[in-house]
Coordinates of C-alpha atoms in Angstrom, one line a residue:
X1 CA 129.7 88.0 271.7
X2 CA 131.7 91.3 272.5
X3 CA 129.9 94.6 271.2
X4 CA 132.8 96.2 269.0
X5 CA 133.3 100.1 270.0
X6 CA 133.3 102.0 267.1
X7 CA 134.7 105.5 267.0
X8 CA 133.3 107.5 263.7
X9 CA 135.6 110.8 263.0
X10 CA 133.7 112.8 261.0
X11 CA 133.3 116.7 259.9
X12 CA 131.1 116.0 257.3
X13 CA 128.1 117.8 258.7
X14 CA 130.5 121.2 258.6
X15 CA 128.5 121.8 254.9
X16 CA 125.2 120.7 254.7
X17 CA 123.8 119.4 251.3
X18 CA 127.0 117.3 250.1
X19 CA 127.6 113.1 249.0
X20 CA 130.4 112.8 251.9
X21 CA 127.5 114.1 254.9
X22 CA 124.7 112.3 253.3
X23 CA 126.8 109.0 253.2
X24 CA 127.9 109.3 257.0
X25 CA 124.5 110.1 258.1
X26 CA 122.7 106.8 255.9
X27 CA 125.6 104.8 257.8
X28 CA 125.2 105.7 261.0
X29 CA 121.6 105.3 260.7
X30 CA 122.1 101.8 259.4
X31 CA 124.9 100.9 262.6
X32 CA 121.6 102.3 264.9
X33 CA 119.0 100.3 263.1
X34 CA 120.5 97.0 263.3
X35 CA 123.9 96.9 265.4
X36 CA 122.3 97.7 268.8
X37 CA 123.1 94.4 269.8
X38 CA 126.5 94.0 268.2
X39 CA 128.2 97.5 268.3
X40 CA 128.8 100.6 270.1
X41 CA 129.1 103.7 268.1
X42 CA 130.5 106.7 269.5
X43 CA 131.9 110.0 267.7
X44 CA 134.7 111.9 267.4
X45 CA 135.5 110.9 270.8
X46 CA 138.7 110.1 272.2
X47 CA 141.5 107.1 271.4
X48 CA 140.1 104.1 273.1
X49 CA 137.6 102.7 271.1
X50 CA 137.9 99.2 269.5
X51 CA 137.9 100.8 265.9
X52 CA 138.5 104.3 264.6
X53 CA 136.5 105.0 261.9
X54 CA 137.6 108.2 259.8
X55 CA 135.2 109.6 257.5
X56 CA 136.7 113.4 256.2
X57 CA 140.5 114.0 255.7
X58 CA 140.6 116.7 258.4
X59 CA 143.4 117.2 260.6
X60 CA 141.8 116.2 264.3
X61 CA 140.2 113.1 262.5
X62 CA 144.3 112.0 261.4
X63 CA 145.7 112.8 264.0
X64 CA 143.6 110.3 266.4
X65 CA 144.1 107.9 263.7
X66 CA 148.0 108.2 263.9
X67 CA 148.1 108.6 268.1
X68 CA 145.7 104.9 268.5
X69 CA 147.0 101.9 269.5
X70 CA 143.8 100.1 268.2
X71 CA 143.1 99.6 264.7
X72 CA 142.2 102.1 262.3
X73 CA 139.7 102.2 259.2
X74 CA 139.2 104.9 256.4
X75 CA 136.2 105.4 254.3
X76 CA 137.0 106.3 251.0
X77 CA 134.4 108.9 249.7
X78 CA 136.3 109.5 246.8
X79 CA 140.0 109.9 245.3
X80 CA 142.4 112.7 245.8
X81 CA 142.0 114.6 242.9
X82 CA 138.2 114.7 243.5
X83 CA 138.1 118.8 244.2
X84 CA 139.3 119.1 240.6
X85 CA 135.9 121.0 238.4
X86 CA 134.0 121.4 242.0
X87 CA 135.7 123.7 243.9
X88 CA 137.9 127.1 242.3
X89 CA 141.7 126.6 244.0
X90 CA 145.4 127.0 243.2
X91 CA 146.8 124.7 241.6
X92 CA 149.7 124.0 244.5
X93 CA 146.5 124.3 247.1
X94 CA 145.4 121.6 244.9
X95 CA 148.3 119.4 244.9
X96 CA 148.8 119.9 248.6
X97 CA 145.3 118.5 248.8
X98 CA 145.4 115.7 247.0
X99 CA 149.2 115.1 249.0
X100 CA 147.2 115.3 252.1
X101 CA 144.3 112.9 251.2
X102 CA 146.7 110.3 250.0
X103 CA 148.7 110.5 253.3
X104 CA 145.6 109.5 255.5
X105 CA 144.7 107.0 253.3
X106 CA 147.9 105.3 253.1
X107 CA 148.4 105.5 257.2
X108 CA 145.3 103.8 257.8
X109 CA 145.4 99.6 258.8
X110 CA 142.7 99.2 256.6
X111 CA 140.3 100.8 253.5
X112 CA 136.3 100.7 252.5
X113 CA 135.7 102.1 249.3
X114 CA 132.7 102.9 247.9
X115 CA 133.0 101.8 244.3
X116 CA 134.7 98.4 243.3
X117 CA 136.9 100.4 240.3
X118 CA 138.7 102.4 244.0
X119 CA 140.4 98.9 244.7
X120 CA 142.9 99.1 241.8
X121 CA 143.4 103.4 242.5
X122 CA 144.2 102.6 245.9
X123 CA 146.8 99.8 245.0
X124 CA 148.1 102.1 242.6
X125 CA 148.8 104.5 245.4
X126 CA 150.7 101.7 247.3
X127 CA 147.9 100.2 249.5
X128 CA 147.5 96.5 250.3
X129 CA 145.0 94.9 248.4
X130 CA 144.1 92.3 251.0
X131 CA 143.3 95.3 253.7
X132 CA 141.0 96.8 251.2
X133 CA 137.4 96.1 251.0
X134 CA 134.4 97.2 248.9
X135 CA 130.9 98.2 250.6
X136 CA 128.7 99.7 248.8
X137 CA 126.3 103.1 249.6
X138 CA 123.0 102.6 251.3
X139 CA 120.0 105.1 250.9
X140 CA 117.1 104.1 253.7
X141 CA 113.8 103.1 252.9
X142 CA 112.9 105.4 255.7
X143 CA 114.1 108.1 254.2
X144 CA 113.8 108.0 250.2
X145 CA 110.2 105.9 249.3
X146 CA 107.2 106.2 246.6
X147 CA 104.2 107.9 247.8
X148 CA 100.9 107.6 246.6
X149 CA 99.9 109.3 243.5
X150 CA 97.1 111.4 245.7
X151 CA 99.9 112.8 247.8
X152 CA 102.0 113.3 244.5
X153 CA 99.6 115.3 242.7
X154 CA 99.2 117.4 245.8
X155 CA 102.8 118.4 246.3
X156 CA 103.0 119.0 243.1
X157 CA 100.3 121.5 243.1
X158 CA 101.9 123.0 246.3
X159 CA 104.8 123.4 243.7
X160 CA 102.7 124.7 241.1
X161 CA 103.3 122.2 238.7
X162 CA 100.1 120.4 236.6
X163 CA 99.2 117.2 236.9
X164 CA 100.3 116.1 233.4
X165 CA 103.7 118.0 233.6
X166 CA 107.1 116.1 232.8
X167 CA 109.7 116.5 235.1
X168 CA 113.1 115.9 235.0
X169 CA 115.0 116.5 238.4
X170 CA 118.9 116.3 239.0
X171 CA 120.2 117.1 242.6
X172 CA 123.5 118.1 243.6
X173 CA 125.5 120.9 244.5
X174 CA 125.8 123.8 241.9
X175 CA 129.6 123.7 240.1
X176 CA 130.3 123.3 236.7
X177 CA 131.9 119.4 237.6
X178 CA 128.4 118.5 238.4
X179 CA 127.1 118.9 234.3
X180 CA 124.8 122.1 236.0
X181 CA 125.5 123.8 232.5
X182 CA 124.5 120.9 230.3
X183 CA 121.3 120.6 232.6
X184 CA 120.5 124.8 232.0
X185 CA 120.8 123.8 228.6
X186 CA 119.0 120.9 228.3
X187 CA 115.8 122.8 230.1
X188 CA 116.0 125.5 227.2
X189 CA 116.2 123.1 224.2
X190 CA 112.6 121.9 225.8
X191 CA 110.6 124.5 227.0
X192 CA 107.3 121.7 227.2
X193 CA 109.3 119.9 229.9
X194 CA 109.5 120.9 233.4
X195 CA 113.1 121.1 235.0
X196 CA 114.4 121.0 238.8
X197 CA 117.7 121.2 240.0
X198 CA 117.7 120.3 243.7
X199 CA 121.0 121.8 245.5
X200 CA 122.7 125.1 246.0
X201 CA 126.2 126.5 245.7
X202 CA 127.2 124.8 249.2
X203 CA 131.2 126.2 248.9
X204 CA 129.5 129.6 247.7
X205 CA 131.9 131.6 244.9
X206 CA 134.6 129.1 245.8
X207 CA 132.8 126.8 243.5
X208 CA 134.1 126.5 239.9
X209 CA 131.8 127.9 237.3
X210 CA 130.4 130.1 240.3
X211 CA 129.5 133.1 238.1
X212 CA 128.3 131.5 234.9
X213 CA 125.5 129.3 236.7
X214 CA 124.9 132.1 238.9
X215 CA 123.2 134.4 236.2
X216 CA 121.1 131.6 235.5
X217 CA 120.1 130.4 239.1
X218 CA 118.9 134.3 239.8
X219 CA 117.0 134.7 236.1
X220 CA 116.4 131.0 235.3
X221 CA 113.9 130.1 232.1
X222 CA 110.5 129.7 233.2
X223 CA 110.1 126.0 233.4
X224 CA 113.6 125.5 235.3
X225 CA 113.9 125.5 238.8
X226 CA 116.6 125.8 241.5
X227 CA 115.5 124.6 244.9
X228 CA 119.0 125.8 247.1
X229 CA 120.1 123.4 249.5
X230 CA 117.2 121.7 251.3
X231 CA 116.3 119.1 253.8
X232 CA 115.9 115.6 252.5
X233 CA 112.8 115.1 253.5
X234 CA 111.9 117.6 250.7
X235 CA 114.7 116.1 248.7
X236 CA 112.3 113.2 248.8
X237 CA 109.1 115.1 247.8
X238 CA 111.3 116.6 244.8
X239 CA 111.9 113.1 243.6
X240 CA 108.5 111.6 243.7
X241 CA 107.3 114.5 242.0
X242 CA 109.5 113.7 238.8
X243 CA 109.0 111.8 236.0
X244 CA 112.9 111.4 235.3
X245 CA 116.5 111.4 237.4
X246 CA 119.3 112.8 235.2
X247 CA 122.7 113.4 236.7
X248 CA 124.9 114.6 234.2
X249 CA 128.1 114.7 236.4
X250 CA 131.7 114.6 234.7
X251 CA 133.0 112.8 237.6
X252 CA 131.0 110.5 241.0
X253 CA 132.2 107.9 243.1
X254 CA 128.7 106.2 243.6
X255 CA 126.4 108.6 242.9
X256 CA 124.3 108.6 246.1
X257 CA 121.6 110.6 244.8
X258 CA 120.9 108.1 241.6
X259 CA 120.2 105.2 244.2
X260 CA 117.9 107.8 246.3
X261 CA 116.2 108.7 242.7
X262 CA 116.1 104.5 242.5
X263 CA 114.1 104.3 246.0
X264 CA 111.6 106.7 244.2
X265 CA 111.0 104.2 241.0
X266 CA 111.8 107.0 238.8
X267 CA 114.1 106.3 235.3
X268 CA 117.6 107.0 235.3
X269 CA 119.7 108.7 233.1
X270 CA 123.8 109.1 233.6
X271 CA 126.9 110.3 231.9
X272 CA 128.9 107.0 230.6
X273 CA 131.3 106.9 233.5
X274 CA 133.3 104.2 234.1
X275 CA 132.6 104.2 237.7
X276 CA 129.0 103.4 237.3
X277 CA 129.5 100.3 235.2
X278 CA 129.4 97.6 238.3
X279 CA 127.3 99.8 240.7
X280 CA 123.7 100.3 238.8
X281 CA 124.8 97.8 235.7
X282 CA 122.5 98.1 232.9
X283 CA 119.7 99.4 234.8
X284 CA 120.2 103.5 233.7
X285 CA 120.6 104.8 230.5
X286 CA 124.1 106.1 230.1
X287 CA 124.4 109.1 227.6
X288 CA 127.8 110.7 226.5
X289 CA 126.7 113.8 226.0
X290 CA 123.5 116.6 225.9
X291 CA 122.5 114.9 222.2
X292 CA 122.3 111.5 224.3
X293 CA 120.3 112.9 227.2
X294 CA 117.6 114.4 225.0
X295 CA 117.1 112.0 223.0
X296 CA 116.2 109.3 226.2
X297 CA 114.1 112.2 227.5
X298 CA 112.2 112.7 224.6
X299 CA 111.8 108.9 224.5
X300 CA 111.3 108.3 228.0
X301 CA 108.6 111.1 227.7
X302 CA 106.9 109.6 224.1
X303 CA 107.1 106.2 224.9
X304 CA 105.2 104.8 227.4
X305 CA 106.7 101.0 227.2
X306 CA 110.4 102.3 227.9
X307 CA 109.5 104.2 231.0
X308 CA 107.8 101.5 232.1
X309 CA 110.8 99.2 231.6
X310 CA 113.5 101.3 233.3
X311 CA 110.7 101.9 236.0
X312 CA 111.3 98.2 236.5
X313 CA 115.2 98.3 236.3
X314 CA 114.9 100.7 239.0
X315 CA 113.3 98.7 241.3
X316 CA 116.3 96.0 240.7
X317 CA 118.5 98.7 242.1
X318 CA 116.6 98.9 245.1
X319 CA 116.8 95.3 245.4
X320 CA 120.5 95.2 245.2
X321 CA 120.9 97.7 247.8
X322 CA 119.3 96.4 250.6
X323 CA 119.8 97.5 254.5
X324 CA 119.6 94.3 256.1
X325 CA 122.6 92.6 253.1
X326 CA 124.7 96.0 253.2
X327 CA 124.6 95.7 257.2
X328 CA 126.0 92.6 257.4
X329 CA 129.1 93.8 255.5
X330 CA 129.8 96.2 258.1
X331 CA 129.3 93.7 261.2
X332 CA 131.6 91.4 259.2
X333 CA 134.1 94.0 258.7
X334 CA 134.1 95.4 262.1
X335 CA 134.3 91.5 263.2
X336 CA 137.0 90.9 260.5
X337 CA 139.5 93.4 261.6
X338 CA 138.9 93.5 265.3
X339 CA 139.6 89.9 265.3
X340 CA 142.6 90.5 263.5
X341 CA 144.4 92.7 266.1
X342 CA 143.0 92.3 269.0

């Protein structure tokens, strides 16, 4: 059979530390691992490739998509009113944004989304539901895995934390959408429990909430810590070293980081967003607000049945995300639509 040429059209690495690069890099990883035999991935190269693969709404990336005779495919990271509580910008900049995003969407032959709830936003914005398709996120075993409880204690003296510490980590980048103020304040209504934020302000004073979370991240409480952007290789290390994931984000599209928190077998807590409903089920706890978090971290921390139990449920995520399943999506996609108009 035919290797299919795939052409990926990407600026996500432009900012490091961000959903959109992280899920580019764990896809192109997964083509590498198992599509040698079965596709041919190329970037941001020129027009003649089989498929054109567009991962970032930037300009070069549409306008390959619009000058190709061969068929076209967008990856929907996330809706376009996503900027709105991440990054500080006029409110016409905003709207010309969100324009812009739509456009490329709507010009494309055919849509992957990353959460099953996009179908019905995307045929709201006039696409064809038959040319849309839902894959789901990957996080590599390679990448995000337990270690032993030896190494654990280790890095976490290296981090000078104890042994018998309770940590609760949240990674992301530092603006007010991501719940970075409900998390301050959570690690100062318990002082006994360790806190780690793992991220940076990526977008610097462009971010919204900028100065507020900035007089914390340079004077933060003494059991809180902000790590800056790092690489995740230590993203990895930060997770292991946790007792608990928290990511109390107003607004995700998957929430890449919960399932790299899942590959850890740590317990999950979320805010009660719609979105996550048919991507990690009933396997998190889902709080409302900062009264809802404590209370499961309190729990979580007291009770030594319930951690063990959403340990568990964790490891059912990891199950439902596996490489080898989510691969085959892809192949079948690439196959689906090449077939289609070739």
């Amino acid at each position: 059979m035919k290797k299919i040429s795939i052409n990926m059209l990407s600026i996500a690495d432009a900012v490091k530390g961000h959903g959109v690069e992280t899920a580019y890099n764990e896809l192109i990883n997964l083509l590498n691992k198992y599509g040698k035999d079965d596709l041919e991935i190329v970037h941001n190269k020129g027009l003649s490739a089989d498929i054109l693969h567009l991962h970032t709404p930037d300009p070069v990336s549409f306008f390959k998509h619009r000058l190709t005779k061969n068929t076209t495919l967008t990856y929907v990271h996330f809706l376009p009113n996503t900027l709105e509580g991440a990054i500080k910008m006029p409110g016409v900049f905003m709207d010309i944004y969100a324009w812009w995003v739509k456009k490329i969407y709507l010009k494309s032959d055919y849509l992957v989304v990353v959460n099953p709830t996009y179908v019905d936003e995307m045929i709201k914005l006039g696409f064809n539901k038959d040319k849309i398709f839902y894959i789901p996120n990957i996080v590599s075993n390679d990448n995000f895995f337990v270690v032993s409880l030896k190494l654990k204690n280790q890095y976490r003296k290296k981090y000078g934390y104890k042994e018998d510490d309770f940590i609760v980590i949240s990674v992301g980048q530092l603006h007010k959408g991501k719940g970075v103020l409900d998390f301050i304040k959570l690690a100062k209504e318990n002082p006994d429990i360790k806190f780690i934020w793992v991220g940076g302000f990526n977008f610097g004073n462009m971010m919204e909430g900028y100065k507020e979370i900035k007089e914390v991240y340079d004077n933060p409480p003494s059991n809180l810590r902000f790590t800056d952007v790092i690489e995740r290789e230590e993203v990895n290390i930060f997770c292991n070293i946790s007792d608990v994931f928290i990511l109390p984000s107003y607004y995700e599209s998957f929430a890449l980081v919960a399932l790299e928190a899942a590959n850890t077998e740590k317990p999950i807590i979320l805010r009660d967003l719609d979105t996550y409903k048919d991507i990690y089920y009933d396997n998190v706890l889902y709080g409302k607000n900062n009264n809802d978090f404590n209370k499961y971290i309190r729990n979580l921390k007291n009770d030594k049945k319930l951690y063990k139990e959403y340990v568990n449920k964790t490891k059912n995520i990891k199950k439902m995300y596996n490489e080898k399943e989510i691969y085959k999506k892809w192949l079948n996609l690439y196959r689906t639509i090449y077939n289609k108009n070739k």
